[in-house]
mmCIF file of C-alpha atoms and ligand atoms in Angstrom:
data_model
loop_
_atom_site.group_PDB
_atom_site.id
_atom_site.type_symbol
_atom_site.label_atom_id
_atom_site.label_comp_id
_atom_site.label_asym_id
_atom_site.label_seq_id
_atom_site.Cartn_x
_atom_site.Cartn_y
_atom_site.Cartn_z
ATOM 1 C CA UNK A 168 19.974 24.771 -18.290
ATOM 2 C CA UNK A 169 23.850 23.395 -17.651
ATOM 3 C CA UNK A 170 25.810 26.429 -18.036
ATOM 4 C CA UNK A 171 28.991 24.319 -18.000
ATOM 5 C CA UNK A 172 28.386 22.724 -20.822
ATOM 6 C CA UNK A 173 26.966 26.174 -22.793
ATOM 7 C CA UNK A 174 30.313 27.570 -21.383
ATOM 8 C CA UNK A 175 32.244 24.530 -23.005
ATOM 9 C CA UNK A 176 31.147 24.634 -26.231
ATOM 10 C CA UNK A 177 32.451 28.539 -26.214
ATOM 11 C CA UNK A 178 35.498 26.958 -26.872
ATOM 12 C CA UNK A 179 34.500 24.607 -29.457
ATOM 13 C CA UNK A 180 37.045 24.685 -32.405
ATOM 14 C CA UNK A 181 35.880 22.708 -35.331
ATOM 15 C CA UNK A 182 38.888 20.581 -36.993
ATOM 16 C CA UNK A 183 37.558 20.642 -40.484
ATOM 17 C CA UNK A 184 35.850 23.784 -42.245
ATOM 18 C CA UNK A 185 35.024 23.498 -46.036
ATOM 19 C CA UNK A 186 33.290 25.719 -48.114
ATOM 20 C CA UNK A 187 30.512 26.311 -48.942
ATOM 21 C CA UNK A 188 30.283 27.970 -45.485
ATOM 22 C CA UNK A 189 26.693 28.347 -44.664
ATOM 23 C CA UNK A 190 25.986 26.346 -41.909
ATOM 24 C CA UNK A 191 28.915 27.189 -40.276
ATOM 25 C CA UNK A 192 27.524 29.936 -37.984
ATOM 26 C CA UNK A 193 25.390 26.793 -36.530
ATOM 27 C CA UNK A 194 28.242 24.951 -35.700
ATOM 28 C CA UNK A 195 28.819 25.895 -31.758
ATOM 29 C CA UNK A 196 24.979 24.752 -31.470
ATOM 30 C CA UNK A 197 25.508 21.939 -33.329
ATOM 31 C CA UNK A 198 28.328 20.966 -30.526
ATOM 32 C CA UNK A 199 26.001 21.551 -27.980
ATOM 33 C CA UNK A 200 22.809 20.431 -29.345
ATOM 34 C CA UNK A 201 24.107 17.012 -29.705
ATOM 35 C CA UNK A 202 25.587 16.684 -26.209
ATOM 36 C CA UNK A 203 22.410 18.118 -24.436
ATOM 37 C CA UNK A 204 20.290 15.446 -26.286
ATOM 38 C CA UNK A 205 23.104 12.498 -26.133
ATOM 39 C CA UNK A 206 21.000 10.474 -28.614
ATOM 40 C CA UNK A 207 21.904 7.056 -29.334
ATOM 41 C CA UNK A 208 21.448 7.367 -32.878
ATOM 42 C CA UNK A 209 22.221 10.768 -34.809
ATOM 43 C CA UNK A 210 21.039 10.791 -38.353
ATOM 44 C CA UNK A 211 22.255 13.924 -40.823
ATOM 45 C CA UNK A 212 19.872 13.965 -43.941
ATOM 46 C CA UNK A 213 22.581 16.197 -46.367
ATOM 47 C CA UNK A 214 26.431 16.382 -45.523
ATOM 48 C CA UNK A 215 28.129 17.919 -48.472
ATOM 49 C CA UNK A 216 31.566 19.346 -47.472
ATOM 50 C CA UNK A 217 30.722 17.803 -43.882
ATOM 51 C CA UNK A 218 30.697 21.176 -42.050
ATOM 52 C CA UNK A 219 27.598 20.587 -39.560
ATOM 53 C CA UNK A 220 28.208 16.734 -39.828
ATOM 54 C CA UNK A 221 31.851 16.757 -38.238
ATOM 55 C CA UNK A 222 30.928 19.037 -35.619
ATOM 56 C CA UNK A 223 28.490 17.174 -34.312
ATOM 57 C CA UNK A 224 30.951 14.137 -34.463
ATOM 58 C CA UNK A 225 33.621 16.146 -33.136
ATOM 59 C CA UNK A 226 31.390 17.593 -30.478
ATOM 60 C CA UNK A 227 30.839 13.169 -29.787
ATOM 61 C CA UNK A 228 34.450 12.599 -29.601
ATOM 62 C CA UNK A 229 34.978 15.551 -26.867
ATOM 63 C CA UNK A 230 31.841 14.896 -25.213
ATOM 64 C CA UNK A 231 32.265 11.579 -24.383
ATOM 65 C CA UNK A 232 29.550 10.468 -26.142
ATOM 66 C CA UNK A 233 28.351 6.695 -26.936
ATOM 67 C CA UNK A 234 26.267 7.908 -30.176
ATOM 68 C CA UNK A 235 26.237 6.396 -33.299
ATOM 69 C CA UNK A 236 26.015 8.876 -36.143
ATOM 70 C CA UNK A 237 24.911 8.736 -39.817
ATOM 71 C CA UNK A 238 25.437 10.985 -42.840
ATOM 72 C CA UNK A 239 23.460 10.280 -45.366
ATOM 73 C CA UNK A 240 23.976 12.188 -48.523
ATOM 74 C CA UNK A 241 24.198 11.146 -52.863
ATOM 75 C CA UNK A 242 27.141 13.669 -52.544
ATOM 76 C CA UNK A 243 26.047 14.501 -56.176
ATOM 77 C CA UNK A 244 24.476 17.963 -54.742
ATOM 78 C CA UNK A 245 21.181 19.462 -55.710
ATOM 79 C CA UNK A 246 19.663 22.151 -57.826
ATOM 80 C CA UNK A 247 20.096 24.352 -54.592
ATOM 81 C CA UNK A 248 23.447 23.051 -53.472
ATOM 82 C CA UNK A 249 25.170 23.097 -56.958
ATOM 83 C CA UNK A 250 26.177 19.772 -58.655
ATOM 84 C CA UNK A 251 29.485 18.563 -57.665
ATOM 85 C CA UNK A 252 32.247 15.729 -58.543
ATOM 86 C CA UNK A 253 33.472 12.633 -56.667
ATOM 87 C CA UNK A 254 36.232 14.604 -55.273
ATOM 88 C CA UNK A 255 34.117 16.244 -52.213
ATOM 89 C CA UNK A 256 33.151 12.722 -51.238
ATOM 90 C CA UNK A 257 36.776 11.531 -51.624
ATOM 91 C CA UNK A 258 37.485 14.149 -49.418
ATOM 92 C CA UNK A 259 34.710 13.711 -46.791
ATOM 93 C CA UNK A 260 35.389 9.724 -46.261
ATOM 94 C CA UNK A 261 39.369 10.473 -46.046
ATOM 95 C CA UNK A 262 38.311 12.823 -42.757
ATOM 96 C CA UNK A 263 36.052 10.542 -41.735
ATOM 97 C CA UNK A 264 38.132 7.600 -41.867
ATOM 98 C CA UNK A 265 40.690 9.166 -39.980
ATOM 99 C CA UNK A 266 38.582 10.436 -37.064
ATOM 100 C CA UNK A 267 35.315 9.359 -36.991
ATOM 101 C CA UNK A 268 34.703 5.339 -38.240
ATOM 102 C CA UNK A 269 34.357 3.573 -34.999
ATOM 103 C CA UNK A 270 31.169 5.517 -34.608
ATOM 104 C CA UNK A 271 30.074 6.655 -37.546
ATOM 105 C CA UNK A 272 28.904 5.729 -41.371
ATOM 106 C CA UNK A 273 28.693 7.623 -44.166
ATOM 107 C CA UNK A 274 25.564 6.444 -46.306
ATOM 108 C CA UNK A 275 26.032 7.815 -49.974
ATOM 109 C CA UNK A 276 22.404 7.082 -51.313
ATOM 110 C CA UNK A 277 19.002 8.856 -51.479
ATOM 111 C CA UNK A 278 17.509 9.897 -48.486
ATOM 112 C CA UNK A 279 14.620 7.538 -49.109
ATOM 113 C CA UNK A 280 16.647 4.655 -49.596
ATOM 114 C CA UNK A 281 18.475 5.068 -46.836
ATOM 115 C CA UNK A 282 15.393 5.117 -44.090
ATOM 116 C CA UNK A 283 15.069 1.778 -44.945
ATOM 117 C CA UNK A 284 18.399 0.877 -42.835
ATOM 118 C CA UNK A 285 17.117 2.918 -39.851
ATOM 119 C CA UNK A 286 14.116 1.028 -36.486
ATOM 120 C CA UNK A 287 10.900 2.928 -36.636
ATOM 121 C CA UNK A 288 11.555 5.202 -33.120
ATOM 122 C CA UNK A 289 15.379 4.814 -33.473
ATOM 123 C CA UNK A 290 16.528 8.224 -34.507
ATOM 124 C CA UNK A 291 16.821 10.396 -31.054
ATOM 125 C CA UNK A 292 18.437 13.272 -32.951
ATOM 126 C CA UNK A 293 18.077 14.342 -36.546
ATOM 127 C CA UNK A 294 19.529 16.939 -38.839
ATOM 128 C CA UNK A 295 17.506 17.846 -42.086
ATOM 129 C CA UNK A 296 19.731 19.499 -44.360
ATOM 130 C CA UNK A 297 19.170 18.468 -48.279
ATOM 131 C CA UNK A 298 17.166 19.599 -51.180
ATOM 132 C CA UNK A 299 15.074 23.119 -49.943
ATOM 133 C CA UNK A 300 12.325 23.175 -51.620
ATOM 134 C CA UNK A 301 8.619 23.006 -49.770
ATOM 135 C CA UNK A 302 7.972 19.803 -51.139
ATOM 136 C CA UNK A 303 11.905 18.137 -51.003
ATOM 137 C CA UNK A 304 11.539 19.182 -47.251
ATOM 138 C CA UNK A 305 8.223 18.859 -46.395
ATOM 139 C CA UNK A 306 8.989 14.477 -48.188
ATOM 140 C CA UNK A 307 12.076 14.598 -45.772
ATOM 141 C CA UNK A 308 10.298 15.222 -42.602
ATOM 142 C CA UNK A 309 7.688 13.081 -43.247
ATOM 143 C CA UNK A 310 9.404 9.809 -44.465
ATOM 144 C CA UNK A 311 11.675 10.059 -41.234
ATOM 145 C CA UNK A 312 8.679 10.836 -38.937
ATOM 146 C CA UNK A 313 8.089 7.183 -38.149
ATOM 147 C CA UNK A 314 12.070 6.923 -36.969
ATOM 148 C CA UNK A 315 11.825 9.318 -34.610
ATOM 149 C CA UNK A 316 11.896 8.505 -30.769
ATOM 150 C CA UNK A 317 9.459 9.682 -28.734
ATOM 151 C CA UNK A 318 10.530 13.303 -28.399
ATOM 152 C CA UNK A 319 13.474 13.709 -30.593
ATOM 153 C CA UNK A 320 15.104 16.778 -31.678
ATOM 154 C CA UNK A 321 14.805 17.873 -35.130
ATOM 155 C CA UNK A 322 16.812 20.519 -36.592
ATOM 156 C CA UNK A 323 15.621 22.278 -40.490
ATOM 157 C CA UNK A 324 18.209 24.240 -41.423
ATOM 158 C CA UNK A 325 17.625 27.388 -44.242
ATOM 159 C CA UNK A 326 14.377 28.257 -42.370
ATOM 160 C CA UNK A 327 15.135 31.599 -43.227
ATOM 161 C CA UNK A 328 15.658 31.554 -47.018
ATOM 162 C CA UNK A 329 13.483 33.513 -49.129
ATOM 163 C CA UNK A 330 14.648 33.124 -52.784
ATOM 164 C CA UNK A 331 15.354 30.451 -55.301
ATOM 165 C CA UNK A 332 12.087 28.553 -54.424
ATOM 166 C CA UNK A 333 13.721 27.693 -51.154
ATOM 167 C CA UNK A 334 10.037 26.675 -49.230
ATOM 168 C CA UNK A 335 11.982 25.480 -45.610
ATOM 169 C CA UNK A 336 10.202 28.563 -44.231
ATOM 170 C CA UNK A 337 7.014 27.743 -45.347
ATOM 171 C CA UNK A 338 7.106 23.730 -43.832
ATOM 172 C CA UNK A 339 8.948 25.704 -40.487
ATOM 173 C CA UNK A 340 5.639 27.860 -39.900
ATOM 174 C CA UNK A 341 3.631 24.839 -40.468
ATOM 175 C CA UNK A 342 5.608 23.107 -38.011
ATOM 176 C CA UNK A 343 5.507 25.561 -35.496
ATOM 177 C CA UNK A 344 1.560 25.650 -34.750
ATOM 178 C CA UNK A 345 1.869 21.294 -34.546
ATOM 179 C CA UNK A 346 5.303 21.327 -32.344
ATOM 180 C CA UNK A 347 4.797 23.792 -29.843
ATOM 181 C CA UNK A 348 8.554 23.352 -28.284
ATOM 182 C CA UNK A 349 10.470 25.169 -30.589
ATOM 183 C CA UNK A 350 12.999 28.061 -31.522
ATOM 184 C CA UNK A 351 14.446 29.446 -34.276
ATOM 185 C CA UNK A 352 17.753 30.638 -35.144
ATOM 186 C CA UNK A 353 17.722 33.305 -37.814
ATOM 187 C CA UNK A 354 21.311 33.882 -38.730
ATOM 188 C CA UNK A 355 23.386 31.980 -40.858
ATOM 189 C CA UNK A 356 20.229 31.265 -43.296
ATOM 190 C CA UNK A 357 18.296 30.429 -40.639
ATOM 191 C CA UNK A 358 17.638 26.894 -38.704
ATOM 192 C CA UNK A 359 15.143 25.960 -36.719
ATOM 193 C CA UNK A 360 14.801 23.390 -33.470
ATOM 194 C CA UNK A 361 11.874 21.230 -32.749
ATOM 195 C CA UNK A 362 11.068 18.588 -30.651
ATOM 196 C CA UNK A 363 8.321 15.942 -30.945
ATOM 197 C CA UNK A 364 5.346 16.386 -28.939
ATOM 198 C CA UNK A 365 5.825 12.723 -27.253
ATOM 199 C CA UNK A 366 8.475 13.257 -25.236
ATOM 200 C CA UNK A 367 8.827 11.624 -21.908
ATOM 201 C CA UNK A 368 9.201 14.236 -18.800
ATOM 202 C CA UNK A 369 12.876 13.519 -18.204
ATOM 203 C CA UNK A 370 13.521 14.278 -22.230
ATOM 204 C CA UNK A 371 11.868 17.795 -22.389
ATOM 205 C CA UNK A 372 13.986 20.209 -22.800
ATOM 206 C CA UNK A 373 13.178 23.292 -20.924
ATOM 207 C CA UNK A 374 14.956 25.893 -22.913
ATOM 208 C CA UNK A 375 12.623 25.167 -25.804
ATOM 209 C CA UNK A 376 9.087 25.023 -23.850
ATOM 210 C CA UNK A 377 6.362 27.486 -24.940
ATOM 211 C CA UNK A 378 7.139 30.981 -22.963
ATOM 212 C CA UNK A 379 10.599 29.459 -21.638
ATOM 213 C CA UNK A 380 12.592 32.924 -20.270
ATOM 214 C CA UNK A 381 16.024 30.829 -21.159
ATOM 215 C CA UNK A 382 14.594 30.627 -24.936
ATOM 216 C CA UNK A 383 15.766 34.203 -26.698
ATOM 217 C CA UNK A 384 19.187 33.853 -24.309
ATOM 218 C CA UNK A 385 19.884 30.500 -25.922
ATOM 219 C CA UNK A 386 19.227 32.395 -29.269
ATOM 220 C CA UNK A 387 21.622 35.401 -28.693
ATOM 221 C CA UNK A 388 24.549 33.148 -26.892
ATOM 222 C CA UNK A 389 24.516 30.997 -30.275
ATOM 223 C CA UNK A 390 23.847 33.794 -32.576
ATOM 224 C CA UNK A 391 26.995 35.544 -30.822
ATOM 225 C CA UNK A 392 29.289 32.834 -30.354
ATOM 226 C CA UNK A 393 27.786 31.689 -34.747
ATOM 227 C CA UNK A 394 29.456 35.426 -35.350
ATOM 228 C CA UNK A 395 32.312 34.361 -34.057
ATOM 229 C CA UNK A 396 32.832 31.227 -35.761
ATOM 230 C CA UNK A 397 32.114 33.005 -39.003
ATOM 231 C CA UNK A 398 34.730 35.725 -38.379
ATOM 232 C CA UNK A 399 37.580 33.206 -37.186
ATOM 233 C CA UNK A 400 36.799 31.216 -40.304
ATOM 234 C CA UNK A 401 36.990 34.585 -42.527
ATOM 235 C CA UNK A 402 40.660 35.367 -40.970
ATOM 236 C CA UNK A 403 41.619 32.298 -41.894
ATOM 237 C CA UNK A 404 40.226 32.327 -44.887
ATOM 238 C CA UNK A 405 42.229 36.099 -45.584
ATOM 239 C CA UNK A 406 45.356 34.348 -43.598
ATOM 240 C CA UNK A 407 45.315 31.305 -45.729
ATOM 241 C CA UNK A 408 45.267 33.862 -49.259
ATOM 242 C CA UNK A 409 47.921 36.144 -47.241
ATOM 243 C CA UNK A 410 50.845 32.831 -47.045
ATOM 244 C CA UNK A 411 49.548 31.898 -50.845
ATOM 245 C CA UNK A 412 50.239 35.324 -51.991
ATOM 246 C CA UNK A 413 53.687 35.247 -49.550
ATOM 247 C CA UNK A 414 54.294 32.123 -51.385
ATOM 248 C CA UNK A 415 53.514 33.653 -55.083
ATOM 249 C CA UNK A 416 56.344 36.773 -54.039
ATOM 250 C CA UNK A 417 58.864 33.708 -52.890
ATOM 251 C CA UNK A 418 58.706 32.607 -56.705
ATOM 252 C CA UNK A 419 58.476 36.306 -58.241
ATOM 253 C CA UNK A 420 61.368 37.235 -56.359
ATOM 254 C CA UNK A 421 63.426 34.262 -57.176
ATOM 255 C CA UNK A 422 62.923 35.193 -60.775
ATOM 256 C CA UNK A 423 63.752 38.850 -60.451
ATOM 257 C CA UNK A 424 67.146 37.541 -59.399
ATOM 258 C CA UNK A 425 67.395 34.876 -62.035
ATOM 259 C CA UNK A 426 66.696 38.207 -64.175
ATOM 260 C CA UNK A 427 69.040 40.661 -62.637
ATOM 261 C CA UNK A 428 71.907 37.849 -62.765
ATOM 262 C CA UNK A 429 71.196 37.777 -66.974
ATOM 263 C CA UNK A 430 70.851 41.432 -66.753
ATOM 264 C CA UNK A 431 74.300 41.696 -65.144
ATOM 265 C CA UNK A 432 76.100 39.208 -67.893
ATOM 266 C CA UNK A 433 74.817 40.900 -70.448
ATOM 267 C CA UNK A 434 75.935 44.432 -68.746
ATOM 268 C CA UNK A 435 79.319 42.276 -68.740
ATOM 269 C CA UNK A 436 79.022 41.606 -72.334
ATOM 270 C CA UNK A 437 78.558 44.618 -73.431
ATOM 271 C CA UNK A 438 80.994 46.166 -71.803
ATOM 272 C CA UNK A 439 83.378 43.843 -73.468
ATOM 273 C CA UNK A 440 82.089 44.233 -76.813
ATOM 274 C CA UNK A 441 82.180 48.408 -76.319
ATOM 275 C CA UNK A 442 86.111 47.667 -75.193
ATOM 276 C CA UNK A 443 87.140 45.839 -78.531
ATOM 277 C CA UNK A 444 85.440 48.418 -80.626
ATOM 278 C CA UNK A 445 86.885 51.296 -78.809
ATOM 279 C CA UNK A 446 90.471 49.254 -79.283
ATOM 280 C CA UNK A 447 89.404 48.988 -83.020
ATOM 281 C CA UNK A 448 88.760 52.660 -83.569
ATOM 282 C CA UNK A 449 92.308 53.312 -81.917
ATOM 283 C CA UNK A 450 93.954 51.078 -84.374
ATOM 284 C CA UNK A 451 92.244 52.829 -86.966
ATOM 285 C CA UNK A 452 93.092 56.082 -85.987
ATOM 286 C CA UNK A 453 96.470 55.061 -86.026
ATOM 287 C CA UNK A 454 96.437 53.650 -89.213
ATOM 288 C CA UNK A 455 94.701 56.653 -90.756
ATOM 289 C CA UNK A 456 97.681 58.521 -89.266
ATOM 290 C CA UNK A 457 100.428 56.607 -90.582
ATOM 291 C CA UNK A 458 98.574 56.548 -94.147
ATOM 292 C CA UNK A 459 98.610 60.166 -94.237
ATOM 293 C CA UNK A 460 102.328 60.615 -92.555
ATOM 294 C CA UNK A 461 103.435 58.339 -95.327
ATOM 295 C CA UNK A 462 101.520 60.166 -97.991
ATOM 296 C CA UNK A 463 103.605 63.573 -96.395
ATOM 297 C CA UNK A 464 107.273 61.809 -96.576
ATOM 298 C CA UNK A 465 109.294 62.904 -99.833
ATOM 299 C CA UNK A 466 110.050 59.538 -100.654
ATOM 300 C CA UNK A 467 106.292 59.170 -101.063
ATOM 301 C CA UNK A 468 106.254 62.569 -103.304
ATOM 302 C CA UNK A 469 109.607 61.349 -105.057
ATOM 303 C CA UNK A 470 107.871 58.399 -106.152
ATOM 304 C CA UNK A 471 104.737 59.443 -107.362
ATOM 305 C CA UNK A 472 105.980 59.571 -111.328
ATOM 306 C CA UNK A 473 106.923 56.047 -111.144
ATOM 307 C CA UNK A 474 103.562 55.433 -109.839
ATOM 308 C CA UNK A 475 101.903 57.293 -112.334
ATOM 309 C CA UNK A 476 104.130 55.632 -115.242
ATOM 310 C CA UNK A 477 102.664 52.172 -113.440
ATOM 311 C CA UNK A 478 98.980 53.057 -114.054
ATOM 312 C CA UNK A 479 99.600 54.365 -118.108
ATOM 313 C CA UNK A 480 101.280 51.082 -118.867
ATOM 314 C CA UNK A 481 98.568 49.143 -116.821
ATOM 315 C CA UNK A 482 96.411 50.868 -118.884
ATOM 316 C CA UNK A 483 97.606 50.721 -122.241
ATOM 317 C CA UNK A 484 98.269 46.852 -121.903
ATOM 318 C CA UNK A 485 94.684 46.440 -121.064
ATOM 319 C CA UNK A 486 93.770 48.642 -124.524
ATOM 320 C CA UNK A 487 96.000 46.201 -126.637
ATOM 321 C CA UNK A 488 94.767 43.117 -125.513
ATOM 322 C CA UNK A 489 91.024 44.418 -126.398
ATOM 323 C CA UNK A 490 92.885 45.175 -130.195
ATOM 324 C CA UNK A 491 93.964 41.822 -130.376
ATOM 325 C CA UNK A 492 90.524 40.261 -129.450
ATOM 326 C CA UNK A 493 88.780 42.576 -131.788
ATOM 327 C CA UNK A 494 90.967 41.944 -134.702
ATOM 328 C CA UNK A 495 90.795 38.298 -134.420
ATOM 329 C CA UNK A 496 86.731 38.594 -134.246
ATOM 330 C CA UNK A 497 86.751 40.693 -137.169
HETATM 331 C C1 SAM B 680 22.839 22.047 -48.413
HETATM 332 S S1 SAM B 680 23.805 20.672 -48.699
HETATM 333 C C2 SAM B 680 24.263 20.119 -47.115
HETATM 334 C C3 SAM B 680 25.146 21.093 -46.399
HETATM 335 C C4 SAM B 680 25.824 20.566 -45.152
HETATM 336 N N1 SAM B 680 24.897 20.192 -44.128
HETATM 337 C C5 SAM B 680 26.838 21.550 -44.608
HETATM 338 O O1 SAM B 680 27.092 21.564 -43.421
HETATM 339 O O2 SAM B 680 27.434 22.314 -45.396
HETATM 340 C C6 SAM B 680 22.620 19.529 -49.277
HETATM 341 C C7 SAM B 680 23.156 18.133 -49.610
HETATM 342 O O3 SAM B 680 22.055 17.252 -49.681
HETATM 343 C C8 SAM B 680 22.262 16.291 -50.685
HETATM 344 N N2 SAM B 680 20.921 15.827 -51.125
HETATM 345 C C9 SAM B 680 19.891 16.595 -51.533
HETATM 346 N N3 SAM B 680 18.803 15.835 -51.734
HETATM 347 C C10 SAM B 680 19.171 14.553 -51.479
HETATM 348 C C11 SAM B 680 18.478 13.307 -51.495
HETATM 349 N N4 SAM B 680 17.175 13.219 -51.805
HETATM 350 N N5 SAM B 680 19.157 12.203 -51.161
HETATM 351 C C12 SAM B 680 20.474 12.265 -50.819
HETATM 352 N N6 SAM B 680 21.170 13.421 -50.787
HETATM 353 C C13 SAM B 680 20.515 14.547 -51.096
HETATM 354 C C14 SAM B 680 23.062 17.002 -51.748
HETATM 355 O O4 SAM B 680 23.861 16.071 -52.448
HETATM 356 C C15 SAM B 680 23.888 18.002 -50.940
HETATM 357 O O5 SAM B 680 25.179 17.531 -50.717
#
């Protein structure tokens, strides 16, 4: 076994994560997988988000490669992966564009359809990756038999799924007892590695013989470096929330001081408004006082016959104009 290259992909750093995120505890094998096989044609049966499919193409880009690789994928989703909308392919061919199209083609159609486009004995590597049930899988494997070269690698991933009528496990064990060089990975939902029975001497690998001592080492080094990958992709996952939420106190903050700046002008306005009524009340006061030092004077008292003799006259006018109405009613 090269260690170099298992010592390489220790370092692999995948440039585009998406949920959902189950494969990606795969993806330092899938870097490593694809450069220990360096098949001429890589086929991915179920791409999604394009976790496991970019790293593999990455893994060709840093590698050096001269593969040419196909995802093949409705990018509708399944029953198991959820239904989704045009966006996640929109998405997928923008990345792919940019990085990946001078060796690689994104086939959106059915699985079935697509073998069609592919040399019986072509496919050197293949990824199996779509609907999970028994019978979805079990049609998978078997319409892409004939396209497989003589000892090609095939990788089932969910192997270790037991709910939702996921049945990968159940076509794995039946695989197992035909394709004696195998392993399985059982973290991150489990995937399993198989290669054909046909393959020339110079093509078997010997980490994945029957009784190989390298076999459960190549299982821990992935599962540990998989545990890895998932926890780098959880901090940044918790980072990426951390600079929204910074981001969400930026615009809080800037409206608590749009707030205390209204708060302030309306301090300002009230204190105003408590000054003129407090300058009101003095020139009341004042008044009140003059009123009742002019009430005091003696002029005021002197006067207060004439005042009276006012009001009688007022009065009786008032009483003699009613006589006069009266009279001329009557
Ligand atoms: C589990 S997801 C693939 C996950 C992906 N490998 C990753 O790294 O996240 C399964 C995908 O297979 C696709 N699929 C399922 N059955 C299919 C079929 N018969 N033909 C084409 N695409 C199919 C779905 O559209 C879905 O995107």
């Amino acid at each position: 076994m090269n260690i170099k290259s298992l010592l390489e992909v220790s370092e692999f750093s995948p440039s585009s994560l998406q949920a959902p995120d189950a494969w990606m505890g795969h993806l330092p094998f899938a870097a490593w997988i694809i450069r220990e096989v360096s098949p001429k044609v890589f086929v991915e049966l179920g791409t999604h988000s394009g976790n496991s499919y970019f790293s593999f193409c990455q893994s060709v880009v840093e590698g050096g490669l001269s593969s040419k690789c196909f995802a093949v994928d409705t990018w509708q989703g399944d029953e198991h992966a959820g239904h989704y909308g045009d966006d996640i392919f929109t998405q997928v061919n923008a990345h792919h564009q940019q990085h990946y199209a001078h060796f690689s083609r994104l086939l959106r159609m059915p699985f079935n359809e697509a073998a069609a486009y592919f040399s019986d004995e072509s496919i050197e590597l293949l990824h199996i990756d779509g609907l999970h049930t028994y019978e979805a899988v079990t049609d998978d494997f078997e319409t892409w038999l004939p396209k497989l070269a003589p000892g090609a690698i095939v990788l089932f991933h969910d192997t270790n799924v037991r709910e939702r009528n996921f049945g990968v496990w159940r076509l794995w064990e039946e695989l197992q007892g035909v394709y004696l060089a195998n392993l399985e990975f059982v973290h991150s939902h489990g995937l399993g590695v198989l290669q054909l029975n046909n393959a020339p001497a110079q093509k078997k690998l010997p980490w994945l013989q029957p009784g190989s001592p390298e076999k459960q080492d190549v299982i821990n080094y992935f599962a540990a470096l998989g545990s890895r990958q998932l926890e780098r992709y959880g901090l940044s996952q918790v980072e990426s929330r951390a600079d929204e939420q910074g981001r969400h106190i930026v615009v809080l903050t800037q409206a608590l001081t749009e707030r205390e700046e209204q708060v302030k002008s309306l301090d300002q306005l009230v204190t105003e408004r408590d000054g003129r009524i407090n300058s009101i009340m003095v020139e009341r006061d004042a008044a009140v006082h003059h009123l009742h030092d002019i009430r005091n004077s003696r002029s005021w008292r002197l006067t207060a016959p004439l005042r009276f003799l006012k009001v009688c006259v007022l009065r009786l006018r008032r009483q003699f104009f009613t006589l006069c109405h009266l009279i001329r009613l009557g």
